[in-house]
Amino acid sequence: MKVAVLSFAHVHAAGYLRLLDRMPGVEVLGSDPDTALAAPGEVRGRALADHLGVAYAETYEEVFAQRPDAVIVCSENARHRALVERAAAHGVAVLCEKPLAASVEDGEAMVAACRAAGVRLAVAFPVRFSPAYAAVKAAVASGEAGRVLAVSGANNGAMPTRDRRWFADPELSGGGALMDHTVHIADLLDDLFAAARPVEVYAQTNNLLYAGEVDVETSGLVSVTYDNGAVATIDCSWSHPRSHHSWGGLGMTVVGERATLEMDAFDQKVHGFSERLGRGTELPFGVDLDERMLRAFLYGPGEDGQDVADGEGGLRTLRIVAAGYASSRSGVPVPVG
């Protein structure tokens, strides 16, 4: 199986290249021709491919000439559409980094292009593959927790601009923390609620954190009402300080009629302080969520039956984000389009 990673703009591109390179039977190829957009000091393009020891193509045309079986799009959010449409035109399955796109219009076009071409479109939401989430999902699906009444979630993290500055450029990213960190929990709820759909969003954002560093919102709180009566709140802030031992985390509390369920998607780690490095550090010992996601995309769901999010699901989470921005500007709840 030949799998290509298109663009190294996203912080997850290097991790995907490493994981794919270790998978038996997978031939990995990378291409990142838009390195002129990289900020000073960011390692991309052939330099990153050589560092990782993976094959490299100078252009996307060269990639598709080699007839890949699947591609993973890791470009800036605003460039997802062009690459997904190119893959669809070549009949190649796509795993697109989250969020699906920088705008609902682009997301709709991507879903339509893949549907018309009969091409699979998946979205990179690895938290679906967390054992902690699997336990929550099982308790809800079995009825053990009863009807879900409310959900409180937080996806906090460090400023992503320290690794890739485009995250705070709205022309490339589509926004700031609300765009970056709302979608993971919105996707979990999309999967958890199955047929239930979001109907209204109320959001507040601000730029109090790192106000002199970036112009986009760095903090946000999003409230989503679903047609099954559940109400969810999502803290989507870039609030972890530079001294924090990890990039971020994701926690969620699900309140049901008969039980309250709590999960931490990234708790399988030992945390400490490194005297040598002079900062906090962590040693993970749990499963690799990205690896589980990639395997589900390439080979199908594992024993637990969890599959990757599809393009329609990615579009639903993007509509929540769009409604969140509209609400934060107007100061009132906004229907989900």
Coordinates of C-alpha atoms in Angstrom, one line a residue:
M1 CA 0.0 0.0 0.0
K2 CA 1.4 3.4 -1.0
V3 CA 0.4 6.3 1.2
A4 CA 1.4 9.9 0.7
V5 CA 1.4 12.8 3.1
L6 CA 0.5 16.1 1.3
S7 CA 2.1 19.1 2.9
F8 CA 4.0 19.2 6.2
A9 CA 2.4 22.4 7.3
H10 CA 0.4 20.8 10.2
V11 CA 2.2 19.9 13.4
H12 CA 0.9 16.3 13.0
A13 CA 2.6 15.7 9.6
A14 CA 5.9 14.5 11.0
G15 CA 4.1 12.1 13.4
Y16 CA 2.1 10.6 10.6
L17 CA 5.2 10.1 8.5
R18 CA 6.9 8.3 11.3
L19 CA 3.9 6.0 12.0
L20 CA 3.4 5.1 8.4
D21 CA 7.1 4.4 7.9
R22 CA 6.9 1.8 10.7
M23 CA 3.8 0.0 9.4
P24 CA 4.5 -3.3 7.6
G25 CA 3.4 -3.2 4.0
V26 CA 3.1 0.5 3.8
E27 CA 5.3 2.6 1.4
V28 CA 5.2 6.2 2.6
L29 CA 5.9 9.2 0.4
G30 CA 5.9 12.9 1.5
S31 CA 5.6 16.1 -0.5
D32 CA 5.7 19.7 0.8
P33 CA 6.2 22.1 -2.1
D34 CA 4.8 25.2 -0.4
T35 CA 7.7 25.7 2.0
A36 CA 7.9 29.4 1.0
L37 CA 4.9 29.9 3.4
A38 CA 6.9 28.5 6.4
A39 CA 8.0 30.9 9.1
P40 CA 11.7 31.3 9.8
G41 CA 13.0 28.3 11.8
E42 CA 10.2 25.9 10.8
V43 CA 11.6 22.6 9.4
R44 CA 9.6 21.5 6.4
G45 CA 10.0 20.1 2.9
R46 CA 12.8 17.9 1.9
A47 CA 14.7 18.8 5.1
L48 CA 12.0 17.2 7.3
A49 CA 11.7 14.2 5.0
D50 CA 15.4 13.5 5.1
H51 CA 15.4 13.9 8.8
L52 CA 12.7 11.3 9.1
G53 CA 14.3 9.1 6.4
V54 CA 11.2 8.9 4.2
A55 CA 10.9 9.3 0.4
Y56 CA 10.1 12.7 -0.9
A57 CA 8.5 14.1 -4.0
E58 CA 9.1 17.7 -5.1
T59 CA 5.6 18.3 -6.4
Y60 CA 2.1 17.0 -5.9
E61 CA 2.0 16.1 -9.6
E62 CA 4.8 13.7 -8.9
V63 CA 3.0 12.2 -6.0
F64 CA -0.2 11.4 -8.0
A65 CA 1.9 10.1 -10.9
Q66 CA 3.1 7.3 -8.5
R67 CA -0.6 6.3 -8.0
P68 CA -0.9 6.3 -4.2
D69 CA -3.6 4.2 -2.6
A70 CA -4.4 7.0 -0.1
V71 CA -3.3 10.4 0.9
I72 CA -3.2 12.4 4.1
V73 CA -3.7 16.1 3.8
C74 CA -1.7 18.1 6.4
S75 CA -1.7 21.5 4.8
E76 CA -2.9 24.8 6.3
N77 CA -6.7 24.7 6.8
A78 CA -7.5 27.1 3.9
R79 CA -5.5 24.8 1.6
H80 CA -7.4 21.6 2.4
R81 CA -10.0 22.0 -0.3
A82 CA -7.5 22.2 -3.2
L83 CA -5.7 19.1 -2.1
V84 CA -8.8 17.1 -1.3
E85 CA -10.3 18.0 -4.7
R86 CA -7.1 17.0 -6.4
A87 CA -7.1 13.6 -4.7
A88 CA -10.8 13.1 -5.6
A89 CA -10.0 13.9 -9.2
H90 CA -7.4 11.1 -9.1
G91 CA -9.8 8.7 -7.4
V92 CA -7.6 8.5 -4.2
A93 CA -9.0 8.0 -0.7
V94 CA -8.3 11.0 1.6
L95 CA -7.7 11.5 5.3
C96 CA -7.9 15.2 5.9
E97 CA -6.5 17.0 9.0
K98 CA -9.0 18.7 11.2
P99 CA -10.9 20.9 10.9
L100 CA -12.2 19.8 7.6
A101 CA -11.7 23.3 6.1
A102 CA -11.4 26.9 7.0
S103 CA -15.0 27.6 5.9
V104 CA -18.3 25.8 5.5
E105 CA -18.3 26.6 1.8
D106 CA -15.0 24.9 1.3
G107 CA -16.1 21.9 3.4
E108 CA -19.3 21.5 1.4
A109 CA -17.3 21.5 -1.8
M110 CA -14.8 18.9 -0.5
V111 CA -17.6 16.5 0.5
A112 CA -19.4 17.0 -2.8
A113 CA -16.2 16.4 -4.8
C114 CA -15.4 13.2 -3.0
R115 CA -19.1 12.0 -3.2
A116 CA -19.2 12.7 -7.0
A117 CA -15.9 10.8 -7.5
G118 CA -16.9 7.9 -5.3
V119 CA -13.8 8.6 -3.1
R120 CA -13.7 8.1 0.6
L121 CA -13.2 11.3 2.7
A122 CA -12.2 10.9 6.3
V123 CA -11.2 13.5 8.9
A124 CA -8.4 13.2 11.4
F125 CA -10.1 13.0 14.8
P126 CA -7.8 10.6 16.8
V127 CA -9.6 11.1 20.2
R128 CA -12.3 8.8 18.9
F129 CA -9.8 6.0 19.4
S130 CA -9.1 6.8 23.1
P131 CA -9.9 3.8 25.5
A132 CA -11.4 6.4 27.9
Y133 CA -13.8 7.6 25.2
A134 CA -14.6 4.0 24.3
A135 CA -15.7 3.4 27.9
V136 CA -17.9 6.5 27.9
K137 CA -19.5 5.5 24.6
A138 CA -20.2 2.0 25.8
A139 CA -21.9 3.3 29.0
V140 CA -24.1 5.6 26.9
A141 CA -24.9 3.1 24.2
S142 CA -25.8 0.4 26.7
G143 CA -28.2 2.7 28.6
E144 CA -26.2 2.3 31.8
A145 CA -25.8 6.1 32.1
G146 CA -29.3 6.9 31.0
R147 CA -30.3 9.7 28.7
V148 CA -27.5 12.3 28.4
L149 CA -28.5 15.6 29.9
A150 CA -25.4 17.7 29.7
V151 CA -21.7 17.5 28.7
S152 CA -18.8 19.6 29.9
G153 CA -15.7 19.4 27.8
A154 CA -12.3 21.1 27.7
N155 CA -9.7 20.9 24.9
N156 CA -6.9 23.2 26.2
G157 CA -3.5 23.5 24.7
A158 CA -0.4 25.5 24.3
M159 CA 0.0 28.2 21.6
P160 CA 0.4 26.2 18.4
T161 CA 2.3 29.2 16.8
R162 CA 5.4 28.0 18.6
D163 CA 5.6 25.2 16.1
R164 CA 3.6 26.5 13.1
R165 CA 2.8 30.2 13.0
W166 CA 0.0 29.9 10.4
F167 CA -2.3 28.6 13.1
A168 CA -2.9 32.3 14.1
D169 CA -3.2 33.6 10.6
P170 CA -6.9 33.7 9.9
E171 CA -6.4 33.6 6.1
L172 CA -4.7 30.3 6.4
S173 CA -6.3 28.8 9.5
G174 CA -9.8 30.3 9.4
G175 CA -9.5 31.6 13.0
G176 CA -7.8 31.0 16.3
A177 CA -8.5 28.8 19.3
L178 CA -12.2 28.4 18.5
M179 CA -11.4 27.0 15.1
D180 CA -8.5 24.8 16.4
H181 CA -9.9 23.3 19.6
T182 CA -13.7 23.1 19.3
V183 CA -13.9 20.4 16.7
H184 CA -12.3 17.5 18.7
I185 CA -15.1 17.5 21.4
A186 CA -17.7 18.4 18.8
D187 CA -16.7 15.2 16.9
L188 CA -16.9 13.0 20.0
L189 CA -20.4 14.3 20.6
D190 CA -21.3 13.7 16.9
D191 CA -20.2 10.1 17.4
L192 CA -21.7 9.7 20.9
F193 CA -25.1 11.0 20.0
A194 CA -25.3 9.1 16.7
A195 CA -28.5 10.5 15.1
A196 CA -28.8 13.7 17.3
R197 CA -27.8 16.9 15.7
P198 CA -26.7 20.3 17.0
V199 CA -29.3 23.0 16.6
E200 CA -28.0 26.2 18.3
V201 CA -24.6 27.6 19.4
Y202 CA -23.7 30.4 21.8
A203 CA -20.0 31.3 22.1
Q204 CA -17.8 33.9 23.7
T205 CA -14.2 34.5 22.8
N206 CA -11.4 36.8 23.8
N207 CA -7.7 37.6 23.2
L208 CA -6.6 38.2 26.8
L209 CA -4.1 35.4 26.6
Y210 CA -1.1 36.3 24.4
A211 CA -2.8 39.6 23.3
G212 CA 0.5 41.0 22.2
E213 CA 1.6 37.9 20.4
V214 CA -1.3 37.1 18.1
D215 CA -4.4 38.9 16.8
V216 CA -6.8 35.9 16.8
E217 CA -8.9 34.7 19.7
T218 CA -6.9 32.6 22.2
S219 CA -9.7 31.7 24.6
G220 CA -13.3 30.6 24.0
L221 CA -16.3 28.9 25.6
V222 CA -18.8 27.3 23.2
S223 CA -22.3 26.1 24.3
V224 CA -24.1 23.7 21.9
T225 CA -27.7 22.6 22.2
Y226 CA -28.7 19.3 20.5
D227 CA -32.1 18.2 19.2
N228 CA -32.1 15.4 21.8
G229 CA -32.2 18.0 24.6
A230 CA -28.6 17.7 25.6
V231 CA -26.5 20.9 26.2
A232 CA -22.7 20.8 25.8
T233 CA -20.1 23.3 26.8
I234 CA -16.6 23.3 25.2
D235 CA -13.6 25.2 26.6
C236 CA -11.4 25.6 23.5
S237 CA -8.6 27.8 24.8
W238 CA -4.9 28.0 24.1
S239 CA -4.3 28.3 27.8
H240 CA -1.4 26.0 28.6
P241 CA 1.7 28.1 29.6
R242 CA 5.1 27.5 28.1
S243 CA 6.2 25.7 31.3
H244 CA 3.5 23.1 31.1
H245 CA 4.7 19.5 30.8
S246 CA 2.5 18.7 27.7
W247 CA 1.1 20.5 24.7
G248 CA -2.4 20.1 26.0
G249 CA -5.2 17.7 26.9
L250 CA -8.8 16.8 26.4
G251 CA -11.3 16.0 29.2
M252 CA -15.0 15.5 29.1
T253 CA -17.8 15.0 31.7
V254 CA -21.0 13.4 30.5
V255 CA -24.0 13.8 32.9
G256 CA -26.7 11.2 32.3
E257 CA -30.0 10.5 34.1
R258 CA -28.4 7.5 36.0
A259 CA -24.7 8.2 36.0
T260 CA -22.0 10.8 35.5
L261 CA -19.1 9.7 33.3
E262 CA -15.7 11.4 33.3
M263 CA -12.8 10.9 30.8
D264 CA -9.3 12.1 30.2
A265 CA -8.2 11.2 26.7
F266 CA -4.5 11.7 27.5
D267 CA -4.0 10.5 31.0
Q268 CA -1.8 7.5 30.2
K269 CA 1.4 9.4 30.9
V270 CA 3.9 9.9 33.8
H271 CA 4.5 13.6 34.4
G272 CA 7.6 15.1 36.0
F273 CA 10.2 17.8 35.9
S274 CA 13.5 17.4 34.1
E275 CA 16.4 19.1 35.8
R276 CA 18.5 18.6 32.6
L277 CA 15.9 20.2 30.4
G278 CA 14.8 22.7 33.0
R279 CA 11.1 22.1 32.3
G280 CA 8.2 19.8 32.8
T281 CA 8.3 16.5 30.8
E282 CA 6.1 13.5 30.3
L283 CA 6.5 9.8 29.4
P284 CA 3.5 8.2 27.6
F285 CA 2.8 4.5 28.2
G286 CA -0.7 4.2 26.7
V287 CA -1.9 3.5 23.2
D288 CA -1.0 5.8 20.3
L289 CA -4.3 7.4 19.2
D290 CA -2.8 8.6 15.9
E291 CA -1.7 5.1 15.1
R292 CA -5.1 3.7 15.8
M293 CA -6.7 6.3 13.6
L294 CA -4.3 5.7 10.7
R295 CA -4.9 1.9 10.9
A296 CA -8.7 2.4 10.9
F297 CA -8.4 4.6 7.9
L298 CA -6.2 2.3 6.0
Y299 CA -7.5 -1.1 7.1
G300 CA -10.9 -0.5 8.6
P301 CA -12.3 -0.5 12.2
G302 CA -10.5 -2.5 14.8
E303 CA -12.0 -5.0 17.3
D304 CA -13.9 -2.3 19.1
G305 CA -15.6 -1.2 15.8
Q306 CA -14.5 2.4 16.0
D307 CA -14.1 4.0 12.6
V308 CA -12.7 7.3 11.5
A309 CA -15.0 10.3 11.1
D310 CA -16.3 10.8 7.6
G311 CA -16.5 14.0 5.6
E312 CA -20.2 14.6 6.5
G313 CA -19.2 14.4 10.2
G314 CA -16.4 16.8 9.7
L315 CA -18.7 19.2 8.0
R316 CA -21.2 19.0 10.9
T317 CA -18.4 20.0 13.4
L318 CA -17.3 22.8 11.1
R319 CA -20.9 24.2 11.1
I320 CA -20.7 24.3 14.9
V321 CA -17.5 26.4 14.6
A322 CA -19.0 28.7 12.0
A323 CA -22.1 29.2 14.3
G324 CA -19.7 29.9 17.2
Y325 CA -17.9 32.7 15.3
A326 CA -21.3 34.2 14.3
S327 CA -22.5 34.0 17.9
S328 CA -19.3 35.5 19.3
R329 CA -19.6 38.5 16.9
S330 CA -23.4 39.0 17.6
G331 CA -23.5 38.2 21.3
V332 CA -26.6 36.0 20.9
P333 CA -27.2 32.3 20.2
V334 CA -27.0 31.3 16.5
P335 CA -28.8 28.4 14.7
V336 CA -26.5 25.8 13.2
G337 CA -26.7 26.0 9.5

